[in-house]
Coordinates of C-alpha atoms and ligand atoms in Angstrom, one line a residue:
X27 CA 50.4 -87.9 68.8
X28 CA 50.2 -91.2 66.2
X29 CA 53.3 -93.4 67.5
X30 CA 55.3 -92.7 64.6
X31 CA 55.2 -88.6 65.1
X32 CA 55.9 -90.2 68.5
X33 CA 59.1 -91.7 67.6
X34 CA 60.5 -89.1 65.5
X35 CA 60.2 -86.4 68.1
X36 CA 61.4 -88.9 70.6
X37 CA 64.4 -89.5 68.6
X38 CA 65.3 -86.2 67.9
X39 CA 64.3 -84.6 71.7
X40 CA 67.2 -87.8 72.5
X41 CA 69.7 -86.4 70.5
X42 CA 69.1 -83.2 72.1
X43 CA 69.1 -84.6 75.7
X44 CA 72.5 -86.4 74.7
X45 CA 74.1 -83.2 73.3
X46 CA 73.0 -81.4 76.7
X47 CA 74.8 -83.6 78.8
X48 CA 77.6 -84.1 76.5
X49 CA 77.6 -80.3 76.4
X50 CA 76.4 -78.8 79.0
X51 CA 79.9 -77.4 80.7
X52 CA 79.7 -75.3 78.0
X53 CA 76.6 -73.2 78.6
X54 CA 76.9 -70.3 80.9
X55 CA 75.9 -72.1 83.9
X56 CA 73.8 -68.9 85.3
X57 CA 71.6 -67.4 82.5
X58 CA 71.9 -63.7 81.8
X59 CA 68.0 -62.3 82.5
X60 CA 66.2 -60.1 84.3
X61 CA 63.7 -61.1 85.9
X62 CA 60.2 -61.0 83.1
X63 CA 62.5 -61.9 80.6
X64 CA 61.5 -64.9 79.8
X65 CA 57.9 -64.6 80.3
X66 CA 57.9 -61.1 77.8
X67 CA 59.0 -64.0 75.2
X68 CA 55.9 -66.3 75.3
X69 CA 52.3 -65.7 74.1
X70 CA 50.0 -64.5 76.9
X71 CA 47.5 -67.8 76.1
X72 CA 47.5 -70.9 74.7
X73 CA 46.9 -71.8 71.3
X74 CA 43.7 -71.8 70.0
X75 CA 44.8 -74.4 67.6
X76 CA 47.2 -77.0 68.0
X77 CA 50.9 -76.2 67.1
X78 CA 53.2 -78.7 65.1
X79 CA 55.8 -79.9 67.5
X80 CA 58.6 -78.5 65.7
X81 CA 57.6 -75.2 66.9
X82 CA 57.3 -75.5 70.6
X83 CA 60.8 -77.8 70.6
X84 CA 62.2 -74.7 68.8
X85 CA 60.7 -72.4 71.5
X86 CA 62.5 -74.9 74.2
X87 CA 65.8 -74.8 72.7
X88 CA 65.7 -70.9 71.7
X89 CA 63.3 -69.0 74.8
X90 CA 63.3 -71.5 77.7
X91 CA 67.1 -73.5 77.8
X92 CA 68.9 -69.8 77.8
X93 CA 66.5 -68.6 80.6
X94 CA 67.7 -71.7 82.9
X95 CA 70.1 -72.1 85.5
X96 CA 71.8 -75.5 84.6
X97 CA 71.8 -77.8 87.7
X98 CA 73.7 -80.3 85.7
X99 CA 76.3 -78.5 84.6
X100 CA 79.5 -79.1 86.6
X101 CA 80.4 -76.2 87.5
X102 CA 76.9 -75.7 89.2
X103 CA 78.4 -74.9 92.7
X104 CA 75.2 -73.7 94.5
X105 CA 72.6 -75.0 97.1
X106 CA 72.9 -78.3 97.2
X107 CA 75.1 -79.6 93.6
X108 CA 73.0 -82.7 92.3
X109 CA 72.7 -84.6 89.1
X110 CA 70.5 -85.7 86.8
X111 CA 72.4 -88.5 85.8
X112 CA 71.7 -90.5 82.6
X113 CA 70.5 -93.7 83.9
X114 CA 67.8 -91.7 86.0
X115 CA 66.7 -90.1 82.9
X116 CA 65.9 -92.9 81.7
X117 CA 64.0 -94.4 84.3
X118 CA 62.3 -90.6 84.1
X119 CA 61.7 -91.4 80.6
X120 CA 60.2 -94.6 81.1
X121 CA 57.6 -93.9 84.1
X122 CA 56.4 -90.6 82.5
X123 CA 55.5 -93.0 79.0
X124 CA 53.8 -95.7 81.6
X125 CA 52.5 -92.9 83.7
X126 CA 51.3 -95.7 86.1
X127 CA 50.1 -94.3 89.7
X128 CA 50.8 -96.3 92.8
X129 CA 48.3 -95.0 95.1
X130 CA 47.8 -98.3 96.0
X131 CA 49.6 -101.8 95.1
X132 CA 46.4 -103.0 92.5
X133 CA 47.0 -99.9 90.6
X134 CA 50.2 -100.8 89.9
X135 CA 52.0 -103.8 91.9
X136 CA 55.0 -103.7 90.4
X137 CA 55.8 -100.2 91.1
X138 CA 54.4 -100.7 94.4
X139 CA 56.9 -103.8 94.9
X140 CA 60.1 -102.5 93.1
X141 CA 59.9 -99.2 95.7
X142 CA 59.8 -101.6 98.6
X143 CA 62.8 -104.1 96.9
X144 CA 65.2 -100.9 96.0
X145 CA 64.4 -98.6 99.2
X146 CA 65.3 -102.2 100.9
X147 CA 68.8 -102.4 98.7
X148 CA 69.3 -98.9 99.2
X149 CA 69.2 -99.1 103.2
X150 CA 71.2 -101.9 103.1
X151 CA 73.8 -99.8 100.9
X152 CA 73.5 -96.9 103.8
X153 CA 74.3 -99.4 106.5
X154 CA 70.7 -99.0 108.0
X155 CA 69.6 -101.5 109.9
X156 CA 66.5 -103.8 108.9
X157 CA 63.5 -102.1 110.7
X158 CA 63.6 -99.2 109.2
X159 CA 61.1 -99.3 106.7
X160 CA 61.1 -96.6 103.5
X161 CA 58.8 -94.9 101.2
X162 CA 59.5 -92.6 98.5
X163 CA 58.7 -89.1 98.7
X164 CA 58.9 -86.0 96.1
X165 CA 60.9 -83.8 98.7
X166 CA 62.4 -83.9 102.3
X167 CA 60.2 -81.2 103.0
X168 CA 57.3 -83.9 102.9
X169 CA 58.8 -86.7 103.9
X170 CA 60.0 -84.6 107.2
X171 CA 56.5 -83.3 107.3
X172 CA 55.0 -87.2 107.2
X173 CA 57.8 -88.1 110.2
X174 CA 56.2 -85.3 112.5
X175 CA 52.7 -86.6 111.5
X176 CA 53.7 -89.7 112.9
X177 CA 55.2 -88.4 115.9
X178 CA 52.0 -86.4 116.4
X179 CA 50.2 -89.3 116.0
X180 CA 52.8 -91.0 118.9
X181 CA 52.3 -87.8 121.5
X182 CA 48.9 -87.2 120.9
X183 CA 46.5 -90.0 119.7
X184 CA 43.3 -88.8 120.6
X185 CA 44.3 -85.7 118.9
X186 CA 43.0 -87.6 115.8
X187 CA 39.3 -87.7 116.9
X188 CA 39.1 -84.3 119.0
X189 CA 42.0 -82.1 116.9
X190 CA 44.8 -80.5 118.5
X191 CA 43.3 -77.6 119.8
X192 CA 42.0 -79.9 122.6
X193 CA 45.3 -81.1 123.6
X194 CA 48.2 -80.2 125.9
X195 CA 51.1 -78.3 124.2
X196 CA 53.1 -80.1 122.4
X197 CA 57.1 -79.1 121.0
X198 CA 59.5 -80.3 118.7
X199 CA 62.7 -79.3 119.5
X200 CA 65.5 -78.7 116.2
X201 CA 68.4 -76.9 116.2
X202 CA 68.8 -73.2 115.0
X203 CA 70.8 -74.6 112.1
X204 CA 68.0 -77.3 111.0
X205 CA 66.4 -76.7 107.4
X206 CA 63.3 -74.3 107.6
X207 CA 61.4 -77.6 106.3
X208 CA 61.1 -78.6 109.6
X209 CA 59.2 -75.5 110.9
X210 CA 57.5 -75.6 108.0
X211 CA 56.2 -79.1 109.3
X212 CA 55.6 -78.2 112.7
X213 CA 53.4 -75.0 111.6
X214 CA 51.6 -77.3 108.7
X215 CA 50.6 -80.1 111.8
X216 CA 48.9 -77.2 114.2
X217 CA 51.6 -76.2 116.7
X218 CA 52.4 -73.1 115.9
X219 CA 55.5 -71.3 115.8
X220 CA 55.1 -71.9 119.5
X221 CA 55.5 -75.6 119.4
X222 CA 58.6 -75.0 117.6
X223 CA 61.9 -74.9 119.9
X224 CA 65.1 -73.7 118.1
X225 CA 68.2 -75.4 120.0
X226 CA 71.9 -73.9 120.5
X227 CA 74.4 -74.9 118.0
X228 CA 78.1 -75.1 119.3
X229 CA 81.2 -73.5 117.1
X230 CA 81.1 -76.1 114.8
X231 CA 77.4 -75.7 114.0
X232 CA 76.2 -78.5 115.7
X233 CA 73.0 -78.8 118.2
X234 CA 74.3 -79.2 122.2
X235 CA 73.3 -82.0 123.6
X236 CA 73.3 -80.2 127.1
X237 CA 71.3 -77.0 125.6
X238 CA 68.7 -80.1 124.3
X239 CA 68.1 -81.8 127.3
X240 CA 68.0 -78.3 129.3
X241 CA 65.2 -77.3 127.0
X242 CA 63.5 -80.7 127.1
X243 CA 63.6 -80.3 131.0
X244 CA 62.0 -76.7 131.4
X245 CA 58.9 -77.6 129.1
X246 CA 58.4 -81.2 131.1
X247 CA 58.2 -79.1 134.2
X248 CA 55.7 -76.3 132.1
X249 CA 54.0 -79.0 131.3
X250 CA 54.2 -78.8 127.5
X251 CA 55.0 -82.3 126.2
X252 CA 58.3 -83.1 124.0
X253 CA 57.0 -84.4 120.6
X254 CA 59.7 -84.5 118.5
X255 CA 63.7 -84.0 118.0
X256 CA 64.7 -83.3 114.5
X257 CA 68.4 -84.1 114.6
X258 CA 70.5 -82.9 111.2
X259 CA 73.3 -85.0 109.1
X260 CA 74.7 -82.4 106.6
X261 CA 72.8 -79.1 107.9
X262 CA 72.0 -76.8 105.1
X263 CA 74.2 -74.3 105.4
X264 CA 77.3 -75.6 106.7
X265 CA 76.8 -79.2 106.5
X266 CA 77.2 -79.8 110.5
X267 CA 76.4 -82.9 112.2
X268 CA 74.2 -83.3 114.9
X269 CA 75.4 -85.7 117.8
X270 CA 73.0 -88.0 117.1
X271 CA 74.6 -90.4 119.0
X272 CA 74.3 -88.0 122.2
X273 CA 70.6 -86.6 121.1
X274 CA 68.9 -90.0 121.0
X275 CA 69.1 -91.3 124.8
X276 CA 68.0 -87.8 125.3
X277 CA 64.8 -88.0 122.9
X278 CA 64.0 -91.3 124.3
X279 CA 64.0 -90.0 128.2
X280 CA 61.4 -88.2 127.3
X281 CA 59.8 -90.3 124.8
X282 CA 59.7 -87.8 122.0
X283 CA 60.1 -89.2 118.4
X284 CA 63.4 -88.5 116.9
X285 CA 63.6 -87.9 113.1
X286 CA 67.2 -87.4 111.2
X287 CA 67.5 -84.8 108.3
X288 CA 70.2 -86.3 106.6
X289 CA 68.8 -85.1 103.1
X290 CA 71.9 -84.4 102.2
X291 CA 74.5 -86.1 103.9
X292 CA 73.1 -89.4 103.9
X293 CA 74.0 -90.6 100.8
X294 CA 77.3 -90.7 102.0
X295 CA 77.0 -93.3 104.3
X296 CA 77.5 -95.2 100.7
X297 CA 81.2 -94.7 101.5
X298 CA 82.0 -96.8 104.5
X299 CA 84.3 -94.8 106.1
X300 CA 81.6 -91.8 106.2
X301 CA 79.6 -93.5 108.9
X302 CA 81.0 -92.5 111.5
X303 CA 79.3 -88.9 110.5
X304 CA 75.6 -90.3 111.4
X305 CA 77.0 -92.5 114.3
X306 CA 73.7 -93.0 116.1
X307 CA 71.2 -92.3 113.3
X308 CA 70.4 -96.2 113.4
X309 CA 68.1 -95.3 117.1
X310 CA 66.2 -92.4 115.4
X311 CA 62.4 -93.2 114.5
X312 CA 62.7 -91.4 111.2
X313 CA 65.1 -91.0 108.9
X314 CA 65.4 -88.9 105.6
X315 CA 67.8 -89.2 102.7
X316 CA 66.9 -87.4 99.2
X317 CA 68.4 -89.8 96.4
X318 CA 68.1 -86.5 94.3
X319 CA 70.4 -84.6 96.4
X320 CA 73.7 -86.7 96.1
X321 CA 72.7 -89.7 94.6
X322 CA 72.7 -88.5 91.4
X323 CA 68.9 -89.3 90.9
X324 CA 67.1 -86.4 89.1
X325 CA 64.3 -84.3 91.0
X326 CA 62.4 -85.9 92.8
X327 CA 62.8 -88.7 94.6
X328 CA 63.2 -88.5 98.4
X329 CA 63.0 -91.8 101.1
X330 CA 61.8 -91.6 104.3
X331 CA 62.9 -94.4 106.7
X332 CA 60.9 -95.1 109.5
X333 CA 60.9 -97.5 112.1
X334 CA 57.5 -96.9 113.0
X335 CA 55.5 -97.1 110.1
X336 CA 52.4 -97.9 112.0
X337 CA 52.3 -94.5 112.9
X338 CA 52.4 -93.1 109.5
X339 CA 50.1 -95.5 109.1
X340 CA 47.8 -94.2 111.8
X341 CA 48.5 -90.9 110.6
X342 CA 47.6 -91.1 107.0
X343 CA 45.2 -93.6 106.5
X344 CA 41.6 -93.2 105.1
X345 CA 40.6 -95.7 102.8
X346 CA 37.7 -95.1 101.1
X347 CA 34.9 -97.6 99.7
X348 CA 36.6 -97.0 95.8
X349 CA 40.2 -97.7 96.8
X350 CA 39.6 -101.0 98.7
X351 CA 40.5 -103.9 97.5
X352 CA 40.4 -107.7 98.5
X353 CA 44.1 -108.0 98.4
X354 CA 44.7 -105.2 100.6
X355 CA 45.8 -106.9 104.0
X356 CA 48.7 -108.4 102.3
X357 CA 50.3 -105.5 100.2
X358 CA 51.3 -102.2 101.0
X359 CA 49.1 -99.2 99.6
X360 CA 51.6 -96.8 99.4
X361 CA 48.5 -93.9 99.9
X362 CA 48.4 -95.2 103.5
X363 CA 52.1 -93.6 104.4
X364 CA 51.7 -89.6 103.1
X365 CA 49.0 -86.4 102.0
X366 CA 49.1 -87.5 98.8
X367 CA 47.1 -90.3 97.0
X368 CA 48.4 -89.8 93.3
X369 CA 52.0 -90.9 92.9
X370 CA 54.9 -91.2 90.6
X371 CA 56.6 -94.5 90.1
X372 CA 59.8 -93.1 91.1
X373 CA 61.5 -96.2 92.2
X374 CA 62.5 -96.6 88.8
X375 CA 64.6 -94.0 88.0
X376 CA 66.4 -95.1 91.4
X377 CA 66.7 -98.8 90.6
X378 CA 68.2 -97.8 87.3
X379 CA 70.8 -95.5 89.1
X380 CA 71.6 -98.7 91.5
X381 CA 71.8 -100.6 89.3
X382 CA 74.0 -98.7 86.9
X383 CA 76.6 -97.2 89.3
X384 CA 76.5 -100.4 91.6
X385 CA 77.8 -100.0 95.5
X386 CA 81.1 -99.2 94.9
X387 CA 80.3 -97.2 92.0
X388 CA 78.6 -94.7 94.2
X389 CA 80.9 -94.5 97.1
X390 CA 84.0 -94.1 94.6
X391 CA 82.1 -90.8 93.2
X392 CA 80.8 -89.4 96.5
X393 CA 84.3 -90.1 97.5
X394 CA 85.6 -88.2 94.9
X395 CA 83.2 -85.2 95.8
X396 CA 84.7 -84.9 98.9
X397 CA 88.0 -85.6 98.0
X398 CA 87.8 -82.4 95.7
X399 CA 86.3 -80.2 98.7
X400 CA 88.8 -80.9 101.2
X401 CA 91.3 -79.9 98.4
X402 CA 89.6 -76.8 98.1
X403 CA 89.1 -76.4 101.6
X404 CA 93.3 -76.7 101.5
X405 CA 93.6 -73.8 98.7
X406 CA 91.6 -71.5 101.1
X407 CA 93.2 -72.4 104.4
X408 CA 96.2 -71.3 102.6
X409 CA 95.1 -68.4 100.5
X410 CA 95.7 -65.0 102.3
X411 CA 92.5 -63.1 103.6
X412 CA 90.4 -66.0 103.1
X413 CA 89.0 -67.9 106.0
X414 CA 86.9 -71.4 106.1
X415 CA 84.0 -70.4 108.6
X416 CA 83.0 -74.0 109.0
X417 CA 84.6 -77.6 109.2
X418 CA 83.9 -79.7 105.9
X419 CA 82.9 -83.0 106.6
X420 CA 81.3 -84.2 103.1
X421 CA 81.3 -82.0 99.8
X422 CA 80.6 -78.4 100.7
X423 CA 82.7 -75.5 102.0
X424 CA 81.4 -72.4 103.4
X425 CA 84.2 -69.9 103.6
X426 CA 84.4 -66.0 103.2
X427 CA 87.0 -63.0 102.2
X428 CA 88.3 -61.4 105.4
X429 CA 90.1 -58.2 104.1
X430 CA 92.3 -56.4 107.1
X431 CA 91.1 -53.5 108.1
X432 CA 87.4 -53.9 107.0
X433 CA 84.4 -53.9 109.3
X434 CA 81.8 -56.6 109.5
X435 CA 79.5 -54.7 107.0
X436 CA 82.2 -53.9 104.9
X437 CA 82.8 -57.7 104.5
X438 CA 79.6 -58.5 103.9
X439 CA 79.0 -55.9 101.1
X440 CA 82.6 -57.7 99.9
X441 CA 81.6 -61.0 100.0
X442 CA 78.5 -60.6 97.8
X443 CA 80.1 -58.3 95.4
X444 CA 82.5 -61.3 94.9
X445 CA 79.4 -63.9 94.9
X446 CA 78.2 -61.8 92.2
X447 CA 80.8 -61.5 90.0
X448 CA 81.8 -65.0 89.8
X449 CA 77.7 -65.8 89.0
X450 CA 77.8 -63.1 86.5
X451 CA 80.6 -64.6 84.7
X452 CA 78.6 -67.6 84.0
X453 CA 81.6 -69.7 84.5
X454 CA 80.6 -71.1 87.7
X455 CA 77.1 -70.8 90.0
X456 CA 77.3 -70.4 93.8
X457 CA 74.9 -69.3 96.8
X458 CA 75.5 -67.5 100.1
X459 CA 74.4 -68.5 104.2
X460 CA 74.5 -66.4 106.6
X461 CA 76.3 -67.8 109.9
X462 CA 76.0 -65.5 113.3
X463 CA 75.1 -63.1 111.1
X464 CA 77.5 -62.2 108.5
X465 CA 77.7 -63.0 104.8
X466 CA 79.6 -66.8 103.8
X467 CA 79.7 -68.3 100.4
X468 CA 79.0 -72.0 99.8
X469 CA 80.8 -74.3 97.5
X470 CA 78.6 -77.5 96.4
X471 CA 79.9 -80.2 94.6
X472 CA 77.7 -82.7 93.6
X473 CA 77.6 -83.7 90.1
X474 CA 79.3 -86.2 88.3
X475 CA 80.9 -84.4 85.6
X476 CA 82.7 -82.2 88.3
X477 CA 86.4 -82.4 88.1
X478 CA 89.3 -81.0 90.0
X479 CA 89.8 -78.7 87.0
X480 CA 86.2 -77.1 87.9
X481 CA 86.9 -76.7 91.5
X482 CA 90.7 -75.0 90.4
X483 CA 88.6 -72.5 88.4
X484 CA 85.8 -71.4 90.7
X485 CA 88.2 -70.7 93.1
X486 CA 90.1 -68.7 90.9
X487 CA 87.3 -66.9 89.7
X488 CA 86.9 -66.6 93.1
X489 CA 90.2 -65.5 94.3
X490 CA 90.2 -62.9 91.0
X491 CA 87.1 -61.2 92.1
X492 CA 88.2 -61.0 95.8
X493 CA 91.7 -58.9 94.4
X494 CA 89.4 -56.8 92.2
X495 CA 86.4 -55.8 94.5
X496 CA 89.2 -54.5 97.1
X497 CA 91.0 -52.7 94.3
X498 CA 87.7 -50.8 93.3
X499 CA 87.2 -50.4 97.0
X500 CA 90.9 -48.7 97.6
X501 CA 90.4 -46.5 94.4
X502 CA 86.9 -45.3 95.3
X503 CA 88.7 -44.5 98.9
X504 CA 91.7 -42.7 97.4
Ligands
PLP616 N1 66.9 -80.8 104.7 C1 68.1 -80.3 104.4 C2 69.2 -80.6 105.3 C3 68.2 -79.6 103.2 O1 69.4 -79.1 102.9 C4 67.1 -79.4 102.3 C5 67.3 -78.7 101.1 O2 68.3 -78.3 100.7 C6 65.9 -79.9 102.7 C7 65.8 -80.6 103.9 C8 64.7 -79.8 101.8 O3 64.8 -80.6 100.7 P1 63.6 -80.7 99.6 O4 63.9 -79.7 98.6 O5 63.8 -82.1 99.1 O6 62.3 -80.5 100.4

């Protein structure tokens, strides 16, 4: 593409990413296909010969943009709310036209440099303490993945010459709440589902201490050797808080590593007065925050802090003849910390997002975010057969509709009904947990268009389908 075709495309695909945005609340938030839909729409094979641009842009706007679910609309209520804020476009825009790769620091120092200087500004902002040391990741997933390599690594050196299979049994220990990232992990590294020990979670959702140590205790004496605590800040479903304060002496007893999953909640340590929610996460080994979860950063972009990063180190690195480089005991190769060699300067979308919102920037929208959950969390502690089935400590509520007289299946059939009615009306998008069991809905906010006005009208939508799923319920009855 000559730079001037370049240009013009550029300009116009601008305009179009500035409607979007501008326009975006607009758009049914949850597209209206079946599943094939989209595919039935688009040629089987590519091209033979290549198509002027105005025709794929066309097929963008007309086949693929319907066929989405909009994560940045504000309304967009579901899994975890996020957004793809403008100055992190831009720093998309920007590192996909340099499309450097920082495998290691000569293939591109500064993008090796500015991910150490903003993951450096960035702890600071979270109130993190100096040692911990961060890398950017594409997904928690990995980066949680890369902490339990390390604390392999920790348990089980000589694992790296002989395998596991020679080894003692080893366990990491999460709690039956944690994100199913972390089993993922711990099957990925060799342990099996065996090595993987679910821990109780109290009424509030949260791991016990007691049930911890208890477990910790009985596999000592079996002789299988604690590896690992994952302790969670903002738990998936509910958004629980481990006691990390109360896990960590525990972890250290027994010298397994402890890794935080604060994917999610750790942006909000921004805020100050949050802290107190990861009290103790500054004596973990590991710690992960995902920028593009609440820190308005698009996908991806996800920092893992570690205190240790020898042992990722130790973990990860092979440094081949063709990578080495004379320079290379004074810089970081960011290779040396993770699986993958190839990566995408991702700092700079971050920086650009720092930079733009500033501190208190940041902490006056995550403030905001929970502001407008605890309001809603208000409406449906006073709203007639609705019940809040978990505390809300940052921006999500999980609640359900508790008709009288219905049984627990009943309910469940209920809630989803209502789930799907308010996603069908393309007004607003939300997802479903399960908690002991039964059926909850989720409320998300997350993105920075998001006003009170939004929240107002999902739960009316909310509230309206409630009143007319147990209307068709009584007529079908009658
Ligand atoms: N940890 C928690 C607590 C999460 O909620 C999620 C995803 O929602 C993850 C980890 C996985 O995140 P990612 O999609 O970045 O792998």
């Amino acid at each position: 593409m000559p730079p001037e075709e370049f240009r013009a495309r550029a300009h116009e695909a601008v305009e179009w990413i500035a409607d979007y945005l501008g326009g975006v609340g607009d758009l049914p938030v949850f597209p209206s296909v079946a599943p094939g839909d989209v595919r039935a729409e688009l040629p089987t094979s590519a091209p033979e010969a290549g198509e002027d641009p105005s025709r794929w842009l066309e097929d963008f706007r007309s086949i693929v943009v319907p066929g989405l679910t909009h994560w940045n609309h504000p309304a967009f209520f579901g899994y975890f709310s996020v957004t793809g804020s403008g100055p992190g476009i831009l720093g998309e825009m920007l590192s996909a036209a340099l499309n450097v790769n920082a495998m290691v620091w000569r293939s591109s120092p500064a993008a090796t440099e500015l991910e150490e200087v903003v993951l450096a500004w960035l702890r600071e902002l979270l109130g993190l303490p100096e040692p911990f040391d961060g890398v950017i990741n594409d997904t928690a997933s990995s980066s949680s993945l890369y902490a339990l390599a390390a604390a392999r690594e920790i348990a089980f050196p000589e694992a790296h010459a002989r395998g596991l299979f020679a080894m003692p049994r080893g366990r990491i220990y999460a709690s039956t709440e944690a994100h199913s990232s972390i089993e993922k992990a711990v099957l990925t590294l060799g342990f099996g589902q065996d090595g993987f020990r679910t821990v109780e979670a109290d009424d509030a959702f949260r791991m016990r201490p007691e049930a911890l140590a208890r477990a910790i205790e009985e596999d000592v004496a079996a002789g299988i050797r604690p590896v690992a605590v994952c302790a969670t800040v903002g738990t998936t479903s509910t958004t629980s808080v481990d006691p990390v304060a109360r896990i960590a002496p525990i972890a250290a007893r027994h010298g397994a590593w402890l890794h935080v999953d604060a994917a999610y909640g750790g942006a909000a340590a921004v805020a100050p007065e949050m802290r107190p929610l990861m009290e103790g996460w500054e004596q973990a080994d590991s710690i992960v925050v995902n920028p593009h979860k609440w820190l308005f950063t698009p996908i991806d972009c996800s920092v893992l802090y570690c205190r240790r990063p020898g042992a990722l180190r130790a973990a990860f690195s092979i440094v081949p003849e063709y990578l080495r480089s004379a320079e290379e005991s004074e810089v970081r190769n960011l290779m040396d910390y993770g699986v993958s060699l190839g990566r995408r300067f991702r700092a700079l979308k971050l920086w650009f997002v720092l930079r733009y919102f500033g501190r208190e920037g940041l902490a006056e929208r995550i403030r905001a975010h929970v502001r407008m959950a605890r309001a809603l969390a208000g409406w449906i502690d006073d709203a007639p057969g609705w019940e809040r089935v978990a505390p809300t400590p940052f921006s999500t509520v999980a609640f359900r509709f508790v008709p009288r007289d219905a049984d627990a299946e009943e309910i469940d059939v209920l809630n989803q009904e209502i789930l799907d009615r308010v996603n069908a009306s393309g007004e607003a998008f939300l997802t479903h947990t399960r908690l002991r069991g039964s059926m909850a809905i989720r409320l998300a906010i997350g993105n920075l268009k998001t006003t009170e006005a939004h929240v107002r009208r999902a739960w009316e939508l909310l509230d309206q389908a409630a009143r007319a799923s147990v209307n068709e319920r009584t007529a079908t009855k009658t």
